PDB file of C-alpha atoms in Angstrom:
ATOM      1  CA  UNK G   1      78.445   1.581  43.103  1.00 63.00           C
ATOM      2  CA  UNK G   2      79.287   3.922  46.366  1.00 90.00           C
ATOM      3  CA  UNK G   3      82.988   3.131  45.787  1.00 91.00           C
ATOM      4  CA  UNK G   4      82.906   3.808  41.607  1.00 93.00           C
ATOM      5  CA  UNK G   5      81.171   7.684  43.173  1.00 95.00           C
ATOM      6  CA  UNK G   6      84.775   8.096  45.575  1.00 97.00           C
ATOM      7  CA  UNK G   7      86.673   6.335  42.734  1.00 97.00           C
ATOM      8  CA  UNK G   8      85.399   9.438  40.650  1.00 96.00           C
ATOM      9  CA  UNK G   9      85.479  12.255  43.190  1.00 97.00           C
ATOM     10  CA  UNK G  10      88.984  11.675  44.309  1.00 97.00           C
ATOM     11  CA  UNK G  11      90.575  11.525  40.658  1.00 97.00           C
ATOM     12  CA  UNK G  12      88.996  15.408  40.504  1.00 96.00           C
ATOM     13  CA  UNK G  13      90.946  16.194  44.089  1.00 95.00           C
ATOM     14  CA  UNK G  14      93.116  18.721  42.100  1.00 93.00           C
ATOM     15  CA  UNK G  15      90.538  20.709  40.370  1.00 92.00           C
ATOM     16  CA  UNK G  16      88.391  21.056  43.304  1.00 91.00           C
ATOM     17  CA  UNK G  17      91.679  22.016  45.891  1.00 90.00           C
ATOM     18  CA  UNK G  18      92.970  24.447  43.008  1.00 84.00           C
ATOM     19  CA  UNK G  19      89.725  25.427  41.699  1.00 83.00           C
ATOM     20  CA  UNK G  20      88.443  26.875  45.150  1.00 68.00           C
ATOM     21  CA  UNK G  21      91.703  28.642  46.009  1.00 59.00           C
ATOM     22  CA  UNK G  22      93.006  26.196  48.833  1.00 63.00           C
ATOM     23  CA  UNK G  23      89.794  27.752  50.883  1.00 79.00           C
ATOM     24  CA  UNK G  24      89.619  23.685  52.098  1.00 86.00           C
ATOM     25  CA  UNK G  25      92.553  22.014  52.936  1.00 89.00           C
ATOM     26  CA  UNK G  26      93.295  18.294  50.824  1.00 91.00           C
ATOM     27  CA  UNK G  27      92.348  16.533  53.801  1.00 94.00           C
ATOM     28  CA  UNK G  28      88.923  18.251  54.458  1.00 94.00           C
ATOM     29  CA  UNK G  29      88.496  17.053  50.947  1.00 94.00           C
ATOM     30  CA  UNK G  30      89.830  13.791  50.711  1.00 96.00           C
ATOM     31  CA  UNK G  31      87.689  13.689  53.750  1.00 96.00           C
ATOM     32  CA  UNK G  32      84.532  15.104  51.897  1.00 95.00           C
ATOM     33  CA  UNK G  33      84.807  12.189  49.249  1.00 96.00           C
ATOM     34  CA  UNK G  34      84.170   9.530  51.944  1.00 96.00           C
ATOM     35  CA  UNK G  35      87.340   7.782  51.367  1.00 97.00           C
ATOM     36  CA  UNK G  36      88.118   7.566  54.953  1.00 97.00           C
ATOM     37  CA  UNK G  37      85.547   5.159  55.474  1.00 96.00           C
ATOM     38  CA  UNK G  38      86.041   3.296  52.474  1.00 96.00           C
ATOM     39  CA  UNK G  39      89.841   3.193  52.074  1.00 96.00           C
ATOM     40  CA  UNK G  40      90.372  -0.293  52.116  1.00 96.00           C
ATOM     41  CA  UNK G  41      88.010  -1.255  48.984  1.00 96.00           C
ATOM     42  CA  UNK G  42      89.082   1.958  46.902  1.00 97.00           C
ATOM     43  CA  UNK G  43      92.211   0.308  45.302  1.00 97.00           C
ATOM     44  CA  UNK G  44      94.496   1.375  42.285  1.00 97.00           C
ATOM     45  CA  UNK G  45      92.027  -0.687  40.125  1.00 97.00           C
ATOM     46  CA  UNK G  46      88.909   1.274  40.528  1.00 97.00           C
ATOM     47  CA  UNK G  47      91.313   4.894  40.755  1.00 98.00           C
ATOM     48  CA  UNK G  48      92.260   3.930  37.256  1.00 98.00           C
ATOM     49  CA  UNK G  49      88.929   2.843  36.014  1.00 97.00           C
ATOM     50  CA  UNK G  50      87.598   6.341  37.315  1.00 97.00           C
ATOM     51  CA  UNK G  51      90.696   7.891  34.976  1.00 98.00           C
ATOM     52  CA  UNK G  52      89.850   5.726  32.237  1.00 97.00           C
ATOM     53  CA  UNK G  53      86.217   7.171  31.633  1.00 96.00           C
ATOM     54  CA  UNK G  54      87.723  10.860  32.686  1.00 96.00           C
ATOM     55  CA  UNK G  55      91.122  10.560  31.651  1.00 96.00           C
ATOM     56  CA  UNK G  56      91.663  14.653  31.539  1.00 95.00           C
ATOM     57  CA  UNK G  57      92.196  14.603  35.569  1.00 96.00           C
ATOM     58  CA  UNK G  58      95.582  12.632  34.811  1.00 97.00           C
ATOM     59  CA  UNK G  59      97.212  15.563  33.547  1.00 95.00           C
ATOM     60  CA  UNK G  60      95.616  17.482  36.641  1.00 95.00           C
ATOM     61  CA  UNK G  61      97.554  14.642  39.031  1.00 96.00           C
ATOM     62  CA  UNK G  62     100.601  15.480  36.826  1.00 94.00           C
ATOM     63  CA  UNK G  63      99.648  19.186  38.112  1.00 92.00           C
ATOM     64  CA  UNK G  64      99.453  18.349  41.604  1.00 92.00           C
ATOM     65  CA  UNK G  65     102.565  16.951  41.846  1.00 91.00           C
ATOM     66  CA  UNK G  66     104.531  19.693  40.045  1.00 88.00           C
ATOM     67  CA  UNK G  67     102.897  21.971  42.584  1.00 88.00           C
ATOM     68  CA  UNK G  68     103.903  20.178  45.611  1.00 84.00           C
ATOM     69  CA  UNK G  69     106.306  22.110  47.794  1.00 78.00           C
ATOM     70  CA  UNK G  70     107.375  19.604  50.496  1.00 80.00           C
ATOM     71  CA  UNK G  71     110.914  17.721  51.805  1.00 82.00           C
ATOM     72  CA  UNK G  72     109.660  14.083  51.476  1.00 89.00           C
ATOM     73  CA  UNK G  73     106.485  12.307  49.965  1.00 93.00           C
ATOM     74  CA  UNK G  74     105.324  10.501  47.243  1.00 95.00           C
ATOM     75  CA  UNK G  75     105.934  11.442  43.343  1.00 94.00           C
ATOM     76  CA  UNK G  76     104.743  10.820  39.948  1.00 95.00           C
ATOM     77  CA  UNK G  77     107.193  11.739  36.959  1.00 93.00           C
ATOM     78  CA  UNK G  78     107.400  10.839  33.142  1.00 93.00           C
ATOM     79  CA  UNK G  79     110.836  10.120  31.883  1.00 87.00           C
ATOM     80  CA  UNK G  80     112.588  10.370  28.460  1.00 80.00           C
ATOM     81  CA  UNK G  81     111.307   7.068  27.282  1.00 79.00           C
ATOM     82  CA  UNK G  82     107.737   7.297  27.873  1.00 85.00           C
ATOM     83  CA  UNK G  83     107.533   5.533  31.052  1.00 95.00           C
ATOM     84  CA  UNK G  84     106.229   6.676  34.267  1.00 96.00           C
ATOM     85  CA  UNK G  85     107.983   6.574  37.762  1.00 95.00           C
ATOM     86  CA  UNK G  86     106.250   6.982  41.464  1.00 96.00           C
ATOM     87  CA  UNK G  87     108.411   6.859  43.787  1.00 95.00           C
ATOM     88  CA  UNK G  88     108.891   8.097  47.752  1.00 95.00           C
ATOM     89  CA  UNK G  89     111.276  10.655  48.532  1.00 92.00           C
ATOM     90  CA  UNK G  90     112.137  10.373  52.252  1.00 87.00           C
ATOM     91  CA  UNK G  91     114.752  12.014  54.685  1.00 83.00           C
ATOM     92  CA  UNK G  92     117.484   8.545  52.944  1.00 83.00           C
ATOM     93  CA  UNK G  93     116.457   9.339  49.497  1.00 80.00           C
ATOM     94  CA  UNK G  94     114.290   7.476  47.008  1.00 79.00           C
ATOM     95  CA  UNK G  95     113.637   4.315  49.095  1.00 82.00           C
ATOM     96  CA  UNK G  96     110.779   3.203  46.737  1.00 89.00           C
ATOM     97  CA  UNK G  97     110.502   3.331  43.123  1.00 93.00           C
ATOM     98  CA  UNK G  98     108.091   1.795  40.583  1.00 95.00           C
ATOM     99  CA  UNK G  99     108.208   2.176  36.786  1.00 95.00           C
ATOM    100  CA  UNK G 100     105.283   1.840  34.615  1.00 96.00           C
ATOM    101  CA  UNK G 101     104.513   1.765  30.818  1.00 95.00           C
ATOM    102  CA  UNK G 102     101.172   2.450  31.319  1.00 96.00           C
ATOM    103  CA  UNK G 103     100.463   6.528  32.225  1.00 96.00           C
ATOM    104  CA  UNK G 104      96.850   5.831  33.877  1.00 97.00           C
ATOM    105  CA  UNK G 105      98.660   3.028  36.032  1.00 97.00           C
ATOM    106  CA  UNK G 106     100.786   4.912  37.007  1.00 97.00           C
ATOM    107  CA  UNK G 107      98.828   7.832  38.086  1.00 98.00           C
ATOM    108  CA  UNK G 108      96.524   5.550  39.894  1.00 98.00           C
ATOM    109  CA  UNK G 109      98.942   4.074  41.749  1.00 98.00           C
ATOM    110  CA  UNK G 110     100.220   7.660  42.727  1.00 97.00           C
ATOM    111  CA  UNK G 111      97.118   9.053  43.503  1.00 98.00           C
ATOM    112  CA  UNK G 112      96.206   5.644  45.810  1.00 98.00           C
ATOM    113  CA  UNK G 113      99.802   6.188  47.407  1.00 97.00           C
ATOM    114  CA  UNK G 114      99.095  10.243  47.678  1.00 96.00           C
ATOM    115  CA  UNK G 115      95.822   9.877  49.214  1.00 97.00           C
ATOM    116  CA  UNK G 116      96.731   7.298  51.444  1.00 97.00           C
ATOM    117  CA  UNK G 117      99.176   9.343  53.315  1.00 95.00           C
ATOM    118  CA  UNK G 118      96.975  12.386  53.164  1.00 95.00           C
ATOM    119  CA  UNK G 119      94.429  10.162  55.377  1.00 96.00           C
ATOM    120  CA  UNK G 120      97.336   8.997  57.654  1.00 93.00           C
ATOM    121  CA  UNK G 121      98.702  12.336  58.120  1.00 83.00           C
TER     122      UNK G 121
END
């Protein structure tokens, strides 16, 4: 049950960061959800179950990632043929890419990929 709660509070990461006017930094709340201590048994699985019953905050991912302003790090991005892409952009390129059919895959796999390297800084 604890994991379903950080499951749910880390799909609505967005809304709170944008919602309270980057006062907290991602981390502080990435760090607030309890994640940290839980990584390893909050997997893409339970990150999409949490979108499935609130499926709005996949648009706010989509949000997040449009809003990123950095050199290198994960992204999430729907192409021409309705199919989804996450992918790493590093200092060599795209050295990872994964295309899905399924949007709330996809997201959870970017959000589990996103979060992960917010914890490892």
């Amino acid at each position: 049950m604890e994991n379903t709660q950080i499951a749910i509070d880390i799909i609505s990461l967005p809304e709170k960061f944008f919602r309270g006017a980057n006062t907290q930094s991602i981390y502080s709340l990435l760090q607030d959800t309890r994640y940290f201590e839980f990584y390893e048994e909050v997997d893409e699985s339970l990150i999409k179950e949490a979108l499935g019953q609130q499926p709005s905050f996949i648009d706010q991912w989509f949000g997040w990632m449009e809003s990123k302003r950095v050199d290198s790090g994960w992204y999430l991005v729907q192409d021409n043929n309705d199919s989804y892409e996450v992918g790493f952009i590093g200092n060599e390129g795209v050295t990872e890419k994964v295309k899905y059919s399924d949007k709330s895959l996809a997201c959870a796999s970017f959000i589990k990929k996103e979060i992960e390297s917010i914890r490892k800084g």
